[in-house]
PDB file of N, CA, C and O in Angstrom:
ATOM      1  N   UNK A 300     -41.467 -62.380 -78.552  1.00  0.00           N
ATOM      2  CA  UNK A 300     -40.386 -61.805 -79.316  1.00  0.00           C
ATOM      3  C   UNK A 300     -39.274 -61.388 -78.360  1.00  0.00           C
ATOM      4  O   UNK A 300     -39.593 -60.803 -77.324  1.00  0.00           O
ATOM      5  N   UNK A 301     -38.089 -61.623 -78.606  1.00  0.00           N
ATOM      6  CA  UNK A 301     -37.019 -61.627 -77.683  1.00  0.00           C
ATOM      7  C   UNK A 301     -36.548 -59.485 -77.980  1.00  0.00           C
ATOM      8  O   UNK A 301     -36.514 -58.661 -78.894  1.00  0.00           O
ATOM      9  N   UNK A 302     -36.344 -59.561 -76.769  1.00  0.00           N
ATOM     10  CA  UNK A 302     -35.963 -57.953 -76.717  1.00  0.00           C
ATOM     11  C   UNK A 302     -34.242 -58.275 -76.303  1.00  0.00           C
ATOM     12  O   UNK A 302     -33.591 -59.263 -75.965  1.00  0.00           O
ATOM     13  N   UNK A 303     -33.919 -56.531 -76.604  1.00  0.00           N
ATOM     14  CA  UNK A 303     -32.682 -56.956 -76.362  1.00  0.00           C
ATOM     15  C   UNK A 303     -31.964 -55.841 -75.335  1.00  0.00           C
ATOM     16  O   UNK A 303     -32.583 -54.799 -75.119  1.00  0.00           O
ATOM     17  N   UNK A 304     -30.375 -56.105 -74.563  1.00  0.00           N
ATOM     18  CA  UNK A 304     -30.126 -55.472 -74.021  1.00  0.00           C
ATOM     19  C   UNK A 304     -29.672 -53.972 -74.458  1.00  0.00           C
ATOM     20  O   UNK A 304     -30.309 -53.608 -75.446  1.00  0.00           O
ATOM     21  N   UNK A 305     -28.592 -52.847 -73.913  1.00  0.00           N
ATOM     22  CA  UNK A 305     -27.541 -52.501 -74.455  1.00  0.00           C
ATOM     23  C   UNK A 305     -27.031 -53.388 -75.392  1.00  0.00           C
ATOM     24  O   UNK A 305     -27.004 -53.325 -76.621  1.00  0.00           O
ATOM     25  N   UNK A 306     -26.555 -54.383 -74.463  1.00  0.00           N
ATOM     26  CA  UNK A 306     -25.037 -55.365 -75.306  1.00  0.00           C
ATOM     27  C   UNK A 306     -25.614 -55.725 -75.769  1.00  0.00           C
ATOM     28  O   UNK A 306     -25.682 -54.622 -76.312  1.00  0.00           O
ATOM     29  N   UNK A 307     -26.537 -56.483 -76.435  1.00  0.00           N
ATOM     30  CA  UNK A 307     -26.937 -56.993 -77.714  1.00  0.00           C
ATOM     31  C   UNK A 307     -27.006 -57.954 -77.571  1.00  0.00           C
ATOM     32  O   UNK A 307     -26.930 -58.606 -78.612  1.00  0.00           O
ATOM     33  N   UNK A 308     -27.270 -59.100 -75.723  1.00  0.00           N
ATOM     34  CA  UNK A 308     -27.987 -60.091 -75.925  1.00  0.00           C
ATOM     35  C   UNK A 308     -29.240 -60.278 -75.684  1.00  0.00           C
ATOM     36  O   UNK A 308     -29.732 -59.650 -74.747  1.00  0.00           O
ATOM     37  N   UNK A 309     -29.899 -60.997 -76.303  1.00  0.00           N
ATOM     38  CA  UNK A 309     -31.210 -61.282 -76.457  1.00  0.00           C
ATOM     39  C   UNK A 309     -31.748 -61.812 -74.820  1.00  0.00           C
ATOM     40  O   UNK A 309     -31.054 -62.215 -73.886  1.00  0.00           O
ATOM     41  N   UNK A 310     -33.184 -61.638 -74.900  1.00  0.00           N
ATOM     42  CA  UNK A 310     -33.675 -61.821 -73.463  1.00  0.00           C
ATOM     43  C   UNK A 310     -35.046 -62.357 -73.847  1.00  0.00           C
ATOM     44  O   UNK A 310     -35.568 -61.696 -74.745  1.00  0.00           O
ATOM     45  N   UNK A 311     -35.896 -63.570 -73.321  1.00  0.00           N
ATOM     46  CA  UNK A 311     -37.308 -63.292 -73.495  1.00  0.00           C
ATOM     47  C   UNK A 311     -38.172 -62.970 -72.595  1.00  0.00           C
ATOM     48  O   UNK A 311     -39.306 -63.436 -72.479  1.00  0.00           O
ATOM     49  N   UNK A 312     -37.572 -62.030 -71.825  1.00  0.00           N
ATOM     50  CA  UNK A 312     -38.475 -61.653 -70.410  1.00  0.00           C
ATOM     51  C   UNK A 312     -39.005 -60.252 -71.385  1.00  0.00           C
ATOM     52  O   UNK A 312     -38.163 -59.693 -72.088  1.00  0.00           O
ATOM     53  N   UNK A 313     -40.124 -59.860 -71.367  1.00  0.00           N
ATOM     54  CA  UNK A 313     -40.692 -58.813 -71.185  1.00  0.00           C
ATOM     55  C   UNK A 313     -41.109 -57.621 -70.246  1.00  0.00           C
ATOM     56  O   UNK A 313     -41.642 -58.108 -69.249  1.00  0.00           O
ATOM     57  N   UNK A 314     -41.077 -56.382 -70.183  1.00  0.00           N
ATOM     58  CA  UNK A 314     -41.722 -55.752 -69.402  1.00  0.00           C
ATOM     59  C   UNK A 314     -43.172 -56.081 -69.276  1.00  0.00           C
ATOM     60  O   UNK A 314     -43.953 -56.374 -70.181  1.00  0.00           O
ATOM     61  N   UNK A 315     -43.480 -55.942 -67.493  1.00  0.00           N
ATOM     62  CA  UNK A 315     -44.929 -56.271 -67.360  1.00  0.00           C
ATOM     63  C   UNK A 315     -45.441 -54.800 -67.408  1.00  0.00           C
ATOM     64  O   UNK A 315     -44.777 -53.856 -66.978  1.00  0.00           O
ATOM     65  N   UNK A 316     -46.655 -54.685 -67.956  1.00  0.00           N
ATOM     66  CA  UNK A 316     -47.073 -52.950 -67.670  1.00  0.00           C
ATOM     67  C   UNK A 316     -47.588 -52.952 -66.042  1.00  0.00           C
ATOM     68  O   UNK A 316     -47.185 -53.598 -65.075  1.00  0.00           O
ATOM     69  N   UNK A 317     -48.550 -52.041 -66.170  1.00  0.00           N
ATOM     70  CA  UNK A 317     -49.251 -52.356 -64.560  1.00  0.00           C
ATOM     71  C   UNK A 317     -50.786 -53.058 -64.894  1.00  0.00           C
ATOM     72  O   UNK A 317     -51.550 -53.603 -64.097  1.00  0.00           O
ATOM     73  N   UNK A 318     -50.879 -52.936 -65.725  1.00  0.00           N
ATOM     74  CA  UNK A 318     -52.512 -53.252 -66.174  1.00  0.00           C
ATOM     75  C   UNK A 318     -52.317 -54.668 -66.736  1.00  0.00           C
ATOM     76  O   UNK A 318     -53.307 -55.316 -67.075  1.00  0.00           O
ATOM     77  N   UNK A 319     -51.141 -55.147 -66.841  1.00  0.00           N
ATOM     78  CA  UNK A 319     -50.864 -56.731 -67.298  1.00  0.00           C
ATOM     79  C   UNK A 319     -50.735 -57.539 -65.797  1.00  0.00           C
ATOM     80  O   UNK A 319     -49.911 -57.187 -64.953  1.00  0.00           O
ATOM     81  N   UNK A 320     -51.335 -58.261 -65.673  1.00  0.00           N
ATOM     82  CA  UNK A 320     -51.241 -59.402 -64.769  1.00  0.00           C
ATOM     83  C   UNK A 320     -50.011 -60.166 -64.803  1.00  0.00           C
ATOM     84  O   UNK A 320     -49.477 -60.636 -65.807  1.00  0.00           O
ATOM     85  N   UNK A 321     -49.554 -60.254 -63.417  1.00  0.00           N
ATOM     86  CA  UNK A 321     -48.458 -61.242 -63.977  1.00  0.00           C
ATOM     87  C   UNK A 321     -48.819 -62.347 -62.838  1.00  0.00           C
ATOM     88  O   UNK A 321     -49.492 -62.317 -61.808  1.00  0.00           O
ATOM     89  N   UNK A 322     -47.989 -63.419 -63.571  1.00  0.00           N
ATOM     90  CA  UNK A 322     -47.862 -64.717 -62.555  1.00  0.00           C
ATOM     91  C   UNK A 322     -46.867 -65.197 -61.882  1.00  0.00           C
ATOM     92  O   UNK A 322     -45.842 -65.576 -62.450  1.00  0.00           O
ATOM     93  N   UNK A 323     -47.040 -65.251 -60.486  1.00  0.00           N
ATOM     94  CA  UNK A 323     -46.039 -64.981 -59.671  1.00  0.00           C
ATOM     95  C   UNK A 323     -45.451 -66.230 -59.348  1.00  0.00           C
ATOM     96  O   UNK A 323     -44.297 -66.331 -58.930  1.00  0.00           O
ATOM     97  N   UNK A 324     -46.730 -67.814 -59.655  1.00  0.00           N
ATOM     98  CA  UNK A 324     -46.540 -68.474 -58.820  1.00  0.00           C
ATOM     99  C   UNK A 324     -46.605 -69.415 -59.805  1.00  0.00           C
ATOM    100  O   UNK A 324     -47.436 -69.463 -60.712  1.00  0.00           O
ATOM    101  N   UNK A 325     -45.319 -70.475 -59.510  1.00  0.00           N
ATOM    102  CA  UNK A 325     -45.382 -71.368 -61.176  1.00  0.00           C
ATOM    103  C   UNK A 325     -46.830 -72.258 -61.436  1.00  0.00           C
ATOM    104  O   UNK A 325     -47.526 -72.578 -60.472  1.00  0.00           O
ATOM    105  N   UNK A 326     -47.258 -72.674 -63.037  1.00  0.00           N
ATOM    106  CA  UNK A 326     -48.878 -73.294 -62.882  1.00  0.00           C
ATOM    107  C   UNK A 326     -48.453 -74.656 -62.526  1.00  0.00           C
ATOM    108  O   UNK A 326     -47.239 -74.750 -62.708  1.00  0.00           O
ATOM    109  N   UNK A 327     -49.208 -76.247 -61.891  1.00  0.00           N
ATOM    110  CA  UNK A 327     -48.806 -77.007 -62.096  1.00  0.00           C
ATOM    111  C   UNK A 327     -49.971 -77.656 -62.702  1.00  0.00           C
ATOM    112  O   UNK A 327     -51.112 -77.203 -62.785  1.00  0.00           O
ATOM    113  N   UNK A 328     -49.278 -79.386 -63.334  1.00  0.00           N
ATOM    114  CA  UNK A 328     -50.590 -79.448 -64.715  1.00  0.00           C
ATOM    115  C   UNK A 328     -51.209 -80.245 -63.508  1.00  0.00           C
ATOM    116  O   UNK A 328     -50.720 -80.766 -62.506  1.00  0.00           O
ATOM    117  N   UNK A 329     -52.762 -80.105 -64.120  1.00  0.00           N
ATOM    118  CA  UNK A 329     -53.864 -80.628 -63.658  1.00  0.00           C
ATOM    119  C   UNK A 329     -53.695 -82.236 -63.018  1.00  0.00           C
ATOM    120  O   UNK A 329     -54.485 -82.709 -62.201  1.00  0.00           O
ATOM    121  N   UNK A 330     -52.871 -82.736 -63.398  1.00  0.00           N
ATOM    122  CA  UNK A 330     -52.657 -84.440 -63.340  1.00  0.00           C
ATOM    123  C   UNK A 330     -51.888 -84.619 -61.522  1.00  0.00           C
ATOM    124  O   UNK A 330     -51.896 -85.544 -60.711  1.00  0.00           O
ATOM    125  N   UNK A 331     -51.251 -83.100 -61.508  1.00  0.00           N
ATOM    126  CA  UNK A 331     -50.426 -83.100 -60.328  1.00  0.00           C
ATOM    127  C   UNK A 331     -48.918 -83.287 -60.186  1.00  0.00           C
ATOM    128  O   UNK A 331     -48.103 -82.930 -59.336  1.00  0.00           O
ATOM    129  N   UNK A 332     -48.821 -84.193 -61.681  1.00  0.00           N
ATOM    130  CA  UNK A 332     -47.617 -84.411 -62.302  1.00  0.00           C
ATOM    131  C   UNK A 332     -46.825 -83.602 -62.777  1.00  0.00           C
ATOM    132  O   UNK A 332     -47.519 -82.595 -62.925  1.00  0.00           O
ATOM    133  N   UNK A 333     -45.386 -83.273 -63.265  1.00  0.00           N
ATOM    134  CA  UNK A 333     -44.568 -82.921 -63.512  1.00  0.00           C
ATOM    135  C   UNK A 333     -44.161 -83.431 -64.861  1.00  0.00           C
ATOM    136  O   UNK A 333     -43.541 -84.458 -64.586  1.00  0.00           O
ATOM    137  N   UNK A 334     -44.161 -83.270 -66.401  1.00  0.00           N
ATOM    138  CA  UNK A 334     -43.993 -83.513 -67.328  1.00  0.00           C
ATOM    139  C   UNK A 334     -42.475 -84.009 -67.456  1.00  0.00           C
ATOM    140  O   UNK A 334     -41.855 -83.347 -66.623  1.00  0.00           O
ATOM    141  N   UNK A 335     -41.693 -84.774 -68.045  1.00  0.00           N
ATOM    142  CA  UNK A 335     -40.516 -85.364 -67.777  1.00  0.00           C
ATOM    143  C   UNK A 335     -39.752 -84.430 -68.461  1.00  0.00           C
ATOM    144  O   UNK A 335     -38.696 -84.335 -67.836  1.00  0.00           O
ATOM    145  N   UNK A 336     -39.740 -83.694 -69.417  1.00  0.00           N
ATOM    146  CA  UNK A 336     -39.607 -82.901 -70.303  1.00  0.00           C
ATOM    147  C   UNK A 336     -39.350 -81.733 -69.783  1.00  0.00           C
ATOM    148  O   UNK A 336     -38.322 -81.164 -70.153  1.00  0.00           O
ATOM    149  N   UNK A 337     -40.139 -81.156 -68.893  1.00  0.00           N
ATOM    150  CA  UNK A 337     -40.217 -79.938 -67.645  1.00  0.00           C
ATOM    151  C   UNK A 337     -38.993 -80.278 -66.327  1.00  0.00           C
ATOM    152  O   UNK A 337     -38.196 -79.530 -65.762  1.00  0.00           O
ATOM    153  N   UNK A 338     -39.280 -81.715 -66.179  1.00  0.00           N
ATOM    154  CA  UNK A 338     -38.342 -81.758 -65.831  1.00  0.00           C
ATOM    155  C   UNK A 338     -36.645 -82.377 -65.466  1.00  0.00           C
ATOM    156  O   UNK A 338     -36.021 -82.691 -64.452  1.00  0.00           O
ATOM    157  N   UNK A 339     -36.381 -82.321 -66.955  1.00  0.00           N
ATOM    158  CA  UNK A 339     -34.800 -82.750 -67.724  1.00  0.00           C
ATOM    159  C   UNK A 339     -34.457 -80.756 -67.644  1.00  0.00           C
ATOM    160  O   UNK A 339     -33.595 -80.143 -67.014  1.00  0.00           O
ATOM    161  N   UNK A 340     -35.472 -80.290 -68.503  1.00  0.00           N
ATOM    162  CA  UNK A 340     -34.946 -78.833 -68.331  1.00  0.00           C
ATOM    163  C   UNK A 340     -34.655 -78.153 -67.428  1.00  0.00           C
ATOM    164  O   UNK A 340     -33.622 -77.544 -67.707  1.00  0.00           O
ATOM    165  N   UNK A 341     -35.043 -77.899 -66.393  1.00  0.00           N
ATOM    166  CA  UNK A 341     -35.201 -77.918 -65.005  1.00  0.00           C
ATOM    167  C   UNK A 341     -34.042 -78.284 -64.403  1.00  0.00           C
ATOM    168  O   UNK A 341     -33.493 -77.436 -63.699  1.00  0.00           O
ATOM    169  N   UNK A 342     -33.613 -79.206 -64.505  1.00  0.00           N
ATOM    170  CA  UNK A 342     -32.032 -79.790 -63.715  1.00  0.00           C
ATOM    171  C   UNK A 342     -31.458 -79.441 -65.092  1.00  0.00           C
ATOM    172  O   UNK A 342     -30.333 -79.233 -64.639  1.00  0.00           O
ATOM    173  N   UNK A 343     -31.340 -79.257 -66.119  1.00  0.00           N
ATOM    174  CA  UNK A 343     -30.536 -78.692 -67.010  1.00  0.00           C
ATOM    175  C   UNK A 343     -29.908 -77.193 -66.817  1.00  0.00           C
ATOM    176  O   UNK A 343     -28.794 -76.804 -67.169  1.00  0.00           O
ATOM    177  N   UNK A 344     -31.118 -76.345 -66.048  1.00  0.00           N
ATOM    178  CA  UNK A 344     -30.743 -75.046 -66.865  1.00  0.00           C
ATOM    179  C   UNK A 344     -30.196 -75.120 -64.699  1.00  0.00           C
ATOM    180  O   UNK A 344     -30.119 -73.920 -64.434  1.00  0.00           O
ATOM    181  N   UNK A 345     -30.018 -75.545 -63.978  1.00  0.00           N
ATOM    182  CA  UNK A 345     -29.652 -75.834 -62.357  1.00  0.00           C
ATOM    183  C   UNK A 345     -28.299 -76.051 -62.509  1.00  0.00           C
ATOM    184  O   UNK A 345     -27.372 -75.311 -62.181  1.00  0.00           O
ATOM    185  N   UNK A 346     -28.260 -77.531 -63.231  1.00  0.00           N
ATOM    186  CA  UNK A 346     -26.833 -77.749 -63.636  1.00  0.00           C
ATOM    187  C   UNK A 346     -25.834 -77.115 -64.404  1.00  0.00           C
ATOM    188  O   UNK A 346     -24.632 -77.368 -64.322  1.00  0.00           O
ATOM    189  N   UNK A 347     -26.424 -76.178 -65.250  1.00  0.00           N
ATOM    190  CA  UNK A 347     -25.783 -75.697 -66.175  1.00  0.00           C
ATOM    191  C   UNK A 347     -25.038 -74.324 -65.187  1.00  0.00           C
ATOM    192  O   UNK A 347     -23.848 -74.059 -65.358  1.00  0.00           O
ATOM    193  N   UNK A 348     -26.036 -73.392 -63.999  1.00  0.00           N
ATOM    194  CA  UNK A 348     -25.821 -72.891 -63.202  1.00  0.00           C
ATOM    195  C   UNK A 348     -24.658 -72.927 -62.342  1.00  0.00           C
ATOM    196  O   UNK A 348     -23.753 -72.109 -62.181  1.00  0.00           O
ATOM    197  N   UNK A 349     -24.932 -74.283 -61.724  1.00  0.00           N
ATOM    198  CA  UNK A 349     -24.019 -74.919 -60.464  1.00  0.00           C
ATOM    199  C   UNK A 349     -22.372 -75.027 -61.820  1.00  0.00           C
ATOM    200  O   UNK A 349     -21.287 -74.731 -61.319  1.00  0.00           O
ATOM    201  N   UNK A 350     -22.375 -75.258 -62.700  1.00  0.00           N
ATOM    202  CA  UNK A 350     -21.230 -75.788 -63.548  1.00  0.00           C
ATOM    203  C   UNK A 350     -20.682 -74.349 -63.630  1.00  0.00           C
ATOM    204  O   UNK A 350     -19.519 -74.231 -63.244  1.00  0.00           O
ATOM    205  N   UNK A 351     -21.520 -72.840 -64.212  1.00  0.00           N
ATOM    206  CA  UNK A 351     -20.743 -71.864 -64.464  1.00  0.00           C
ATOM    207  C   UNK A 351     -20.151 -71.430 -62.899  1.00  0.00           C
ATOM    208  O   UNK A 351     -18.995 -71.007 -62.882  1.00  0.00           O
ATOM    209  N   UNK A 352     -20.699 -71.493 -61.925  1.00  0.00           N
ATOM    210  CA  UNK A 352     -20.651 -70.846 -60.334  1.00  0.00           C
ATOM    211  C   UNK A 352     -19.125 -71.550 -60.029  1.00  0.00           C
ATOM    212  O   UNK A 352     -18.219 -70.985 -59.417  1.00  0.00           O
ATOM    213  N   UNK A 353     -19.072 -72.845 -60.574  1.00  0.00           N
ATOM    214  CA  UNK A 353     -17.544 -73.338 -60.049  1.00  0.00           C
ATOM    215  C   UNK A 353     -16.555 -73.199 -60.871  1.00  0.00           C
ATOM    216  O   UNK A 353     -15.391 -73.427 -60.544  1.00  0.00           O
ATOM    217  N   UNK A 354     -17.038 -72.676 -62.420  1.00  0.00           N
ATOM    218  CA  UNK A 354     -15.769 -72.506 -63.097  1.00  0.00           C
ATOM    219  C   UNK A 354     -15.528 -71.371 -62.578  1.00  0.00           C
ATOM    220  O   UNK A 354     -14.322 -71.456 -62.347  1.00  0.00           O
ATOM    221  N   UNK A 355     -16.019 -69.876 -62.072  1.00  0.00           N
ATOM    222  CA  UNK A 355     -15.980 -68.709 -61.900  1.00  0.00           C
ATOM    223  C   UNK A 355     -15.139 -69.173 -60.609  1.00  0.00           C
ATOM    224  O   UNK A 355     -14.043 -68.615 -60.640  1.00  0.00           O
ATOM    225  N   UNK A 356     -15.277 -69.984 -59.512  1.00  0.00           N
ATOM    226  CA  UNK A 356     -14.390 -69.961 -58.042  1.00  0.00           C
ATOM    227  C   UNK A 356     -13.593 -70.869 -58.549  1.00  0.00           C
ATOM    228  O   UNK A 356     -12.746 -71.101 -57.687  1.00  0.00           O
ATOM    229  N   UNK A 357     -13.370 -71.625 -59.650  1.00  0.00           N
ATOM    230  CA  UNK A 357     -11.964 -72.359 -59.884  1.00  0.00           C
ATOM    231  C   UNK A 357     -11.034 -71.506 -60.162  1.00  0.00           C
ATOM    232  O   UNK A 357      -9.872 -71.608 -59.769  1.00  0.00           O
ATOM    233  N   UNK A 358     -11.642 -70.272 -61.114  1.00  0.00           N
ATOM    234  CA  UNK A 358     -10.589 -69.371 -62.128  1.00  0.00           C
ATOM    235  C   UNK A 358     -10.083 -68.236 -61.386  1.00  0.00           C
ATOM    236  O   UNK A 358      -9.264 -67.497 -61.932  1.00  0.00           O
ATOM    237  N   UNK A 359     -10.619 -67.931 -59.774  1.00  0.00           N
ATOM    238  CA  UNK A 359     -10.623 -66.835 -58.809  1.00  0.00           C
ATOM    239  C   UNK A 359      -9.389 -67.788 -58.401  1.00  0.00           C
ATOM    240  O   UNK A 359      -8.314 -67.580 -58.964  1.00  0.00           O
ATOM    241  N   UNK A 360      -9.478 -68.705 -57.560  1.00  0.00           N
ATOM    242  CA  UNK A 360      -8.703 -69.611 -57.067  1.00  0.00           C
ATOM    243  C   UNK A 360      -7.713 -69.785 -58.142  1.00  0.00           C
ATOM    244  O   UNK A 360      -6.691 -69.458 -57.540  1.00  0.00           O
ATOM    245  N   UNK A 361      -7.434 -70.012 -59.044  1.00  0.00           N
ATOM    246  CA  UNK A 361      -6.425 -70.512 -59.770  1.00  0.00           C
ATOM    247  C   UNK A 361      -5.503 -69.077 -60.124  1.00  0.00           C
ATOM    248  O   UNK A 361      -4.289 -68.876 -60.159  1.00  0.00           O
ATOM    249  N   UNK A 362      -6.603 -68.265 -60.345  1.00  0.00           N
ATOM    250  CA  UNK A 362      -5.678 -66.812 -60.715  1.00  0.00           C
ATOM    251  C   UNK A 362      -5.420 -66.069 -59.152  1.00  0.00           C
ATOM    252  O   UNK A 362      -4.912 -64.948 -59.187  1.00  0.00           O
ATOM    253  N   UNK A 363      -5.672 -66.512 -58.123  1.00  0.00           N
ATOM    254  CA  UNK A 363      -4.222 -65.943 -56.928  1.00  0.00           C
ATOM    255  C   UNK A 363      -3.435 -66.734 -56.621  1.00  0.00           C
ATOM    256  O   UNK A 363      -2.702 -66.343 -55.712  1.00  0.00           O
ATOM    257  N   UNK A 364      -3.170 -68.097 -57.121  1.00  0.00           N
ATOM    258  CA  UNK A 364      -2.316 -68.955 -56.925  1.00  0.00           C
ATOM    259  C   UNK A 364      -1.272 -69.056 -57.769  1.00  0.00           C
ATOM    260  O   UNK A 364      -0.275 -69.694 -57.433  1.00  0.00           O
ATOM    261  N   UNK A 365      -1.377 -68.340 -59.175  1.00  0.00           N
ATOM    262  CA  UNK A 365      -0.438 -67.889 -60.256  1.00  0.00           C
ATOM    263  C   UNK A 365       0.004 -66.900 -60.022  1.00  0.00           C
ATOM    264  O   UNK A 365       1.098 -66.522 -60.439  1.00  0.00           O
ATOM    265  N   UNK A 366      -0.877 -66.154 -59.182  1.00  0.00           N
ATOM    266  CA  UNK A 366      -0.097 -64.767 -59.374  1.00  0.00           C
ATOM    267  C   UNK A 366       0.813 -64.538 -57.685  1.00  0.00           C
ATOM    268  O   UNK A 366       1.392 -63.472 -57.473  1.00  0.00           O
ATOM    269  N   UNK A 367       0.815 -65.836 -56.469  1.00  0.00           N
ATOM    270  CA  UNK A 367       1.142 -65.700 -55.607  1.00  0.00           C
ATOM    271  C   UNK A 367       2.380 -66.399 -56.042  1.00  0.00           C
ATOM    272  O   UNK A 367       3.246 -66.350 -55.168  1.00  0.00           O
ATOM    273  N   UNK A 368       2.694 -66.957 -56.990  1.00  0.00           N
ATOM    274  CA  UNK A 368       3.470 -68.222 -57.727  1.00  0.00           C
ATOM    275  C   UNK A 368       4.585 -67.388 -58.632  1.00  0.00           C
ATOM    276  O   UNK A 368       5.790 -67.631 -58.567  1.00  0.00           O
ATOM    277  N   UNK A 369       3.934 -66.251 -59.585  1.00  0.00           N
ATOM    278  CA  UNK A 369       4.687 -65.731 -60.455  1.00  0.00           C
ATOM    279  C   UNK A 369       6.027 -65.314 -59.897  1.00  0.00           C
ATOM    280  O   UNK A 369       6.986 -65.856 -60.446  1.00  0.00           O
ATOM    281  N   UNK A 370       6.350 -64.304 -58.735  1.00  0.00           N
ATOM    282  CA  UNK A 370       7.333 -64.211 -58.695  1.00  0.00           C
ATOM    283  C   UNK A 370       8.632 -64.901 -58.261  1.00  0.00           C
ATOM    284  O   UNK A 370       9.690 -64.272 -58.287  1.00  0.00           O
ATOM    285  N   UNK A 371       8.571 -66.321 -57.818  1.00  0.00           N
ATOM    286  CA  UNK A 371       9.280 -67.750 -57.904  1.00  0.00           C
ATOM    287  C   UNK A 371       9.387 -67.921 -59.231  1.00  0.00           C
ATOM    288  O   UNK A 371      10.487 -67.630 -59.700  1.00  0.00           O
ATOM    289  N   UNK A 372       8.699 -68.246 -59.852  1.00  0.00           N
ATOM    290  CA  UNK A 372       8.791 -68.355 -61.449  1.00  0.00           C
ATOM    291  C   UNK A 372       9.317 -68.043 -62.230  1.00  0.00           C
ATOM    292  O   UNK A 372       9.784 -68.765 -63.111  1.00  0.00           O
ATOM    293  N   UNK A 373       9.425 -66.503 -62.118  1.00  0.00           N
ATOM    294  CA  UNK A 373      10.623 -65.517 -62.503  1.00  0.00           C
ATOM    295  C   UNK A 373      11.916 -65.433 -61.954  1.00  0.00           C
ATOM    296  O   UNK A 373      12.898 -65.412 -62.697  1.00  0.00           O
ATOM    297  N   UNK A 374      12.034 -65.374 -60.542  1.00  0.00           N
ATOM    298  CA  UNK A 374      12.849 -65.873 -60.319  1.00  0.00           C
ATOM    299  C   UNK A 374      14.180 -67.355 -60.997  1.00  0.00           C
ATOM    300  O   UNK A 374      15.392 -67.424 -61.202  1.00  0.00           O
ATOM    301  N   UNK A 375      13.159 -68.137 -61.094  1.00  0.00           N
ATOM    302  CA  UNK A 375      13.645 -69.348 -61.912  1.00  0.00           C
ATOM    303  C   UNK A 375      14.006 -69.032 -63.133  1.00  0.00           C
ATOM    304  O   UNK A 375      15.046 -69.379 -63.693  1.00  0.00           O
ATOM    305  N   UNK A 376      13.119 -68.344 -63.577  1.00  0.00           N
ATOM    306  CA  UNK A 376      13.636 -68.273 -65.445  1.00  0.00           C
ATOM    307  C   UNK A 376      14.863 -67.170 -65.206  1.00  0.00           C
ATOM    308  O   UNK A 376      15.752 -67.064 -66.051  1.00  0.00           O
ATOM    309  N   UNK A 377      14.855 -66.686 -64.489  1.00  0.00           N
ATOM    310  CA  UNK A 377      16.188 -65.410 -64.777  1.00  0.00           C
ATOM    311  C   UNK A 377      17.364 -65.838 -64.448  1.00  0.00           C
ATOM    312  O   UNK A 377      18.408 -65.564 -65.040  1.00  0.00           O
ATOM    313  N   UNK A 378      17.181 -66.906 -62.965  1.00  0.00           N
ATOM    314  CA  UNK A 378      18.600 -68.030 -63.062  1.00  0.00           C
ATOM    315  C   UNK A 378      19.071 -68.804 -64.290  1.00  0.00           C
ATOM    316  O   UNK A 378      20.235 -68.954 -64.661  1.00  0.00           O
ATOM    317  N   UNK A 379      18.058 -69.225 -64.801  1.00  0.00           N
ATOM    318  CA  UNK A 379      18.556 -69.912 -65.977  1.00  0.00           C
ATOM    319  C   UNK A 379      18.968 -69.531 -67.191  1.00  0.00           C
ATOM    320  O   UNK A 379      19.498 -70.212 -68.068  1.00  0.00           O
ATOM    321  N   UNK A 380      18.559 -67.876 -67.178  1.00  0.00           N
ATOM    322  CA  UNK A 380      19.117 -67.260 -68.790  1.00  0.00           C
ATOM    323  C   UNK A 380      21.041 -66.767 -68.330  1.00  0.00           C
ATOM    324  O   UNK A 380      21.578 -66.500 -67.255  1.00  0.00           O
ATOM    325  N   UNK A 381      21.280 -66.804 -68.989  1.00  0.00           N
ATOM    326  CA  UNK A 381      22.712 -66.814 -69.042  1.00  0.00           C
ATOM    327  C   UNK A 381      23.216 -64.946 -69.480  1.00  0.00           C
ATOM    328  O   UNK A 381      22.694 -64.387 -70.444  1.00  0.00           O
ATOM    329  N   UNK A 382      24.142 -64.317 -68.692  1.00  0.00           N
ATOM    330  CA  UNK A 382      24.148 -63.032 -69.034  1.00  0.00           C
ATOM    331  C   UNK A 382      25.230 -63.048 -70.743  1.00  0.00           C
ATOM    332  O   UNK A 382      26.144 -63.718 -71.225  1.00  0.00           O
ATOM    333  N   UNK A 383      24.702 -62.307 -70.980  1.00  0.00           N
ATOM    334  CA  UNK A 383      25.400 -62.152 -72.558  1.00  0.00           C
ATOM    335  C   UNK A 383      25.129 -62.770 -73.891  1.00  0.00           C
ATOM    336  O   UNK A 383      25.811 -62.457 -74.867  1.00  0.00           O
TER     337      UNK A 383
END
């Protein structure tokens, strides 16, 4: 059952108590194999990672280059409005 934060998104990690065992170390199946299924998700939820990590340093990068930019910009638009 998914618990939730403050903010109100959902999570399915649980608290471990102390008397609950946990598993530290991923299982692998008996065959030795890797299920194909295990792993599409796997480079899914990697990729999906690596994709948010570069929109976050595109939008860092893009927002000091607008804002090193803005005051040229303004500049420009205030030449071009006409007084009166």
């Amino acid at each position: 059952m998914p618990q939730y934060l403050t903010d109100g998104i959902p999570t399915l990690t649980q608290r471990a108590e102390a008397d609950i065992p946990v598993l530290d170390t991923p299982a692998t199946p008996a065959t030795g194999t890797i299920p194909e299924a295990v792993l599409r998700a796997a480079l899914q939820a990697d990729l999906e990672q690596a994709i948010r990590t570069a929109v976050d340093e595109a939008a860092v990068v893009l927002r000091e280059r607008l804002e090193a930019e803005l005051p040229a910009i303004l500049a420009r638009a205030m030449s071009r409005i006409r007084p009166g």
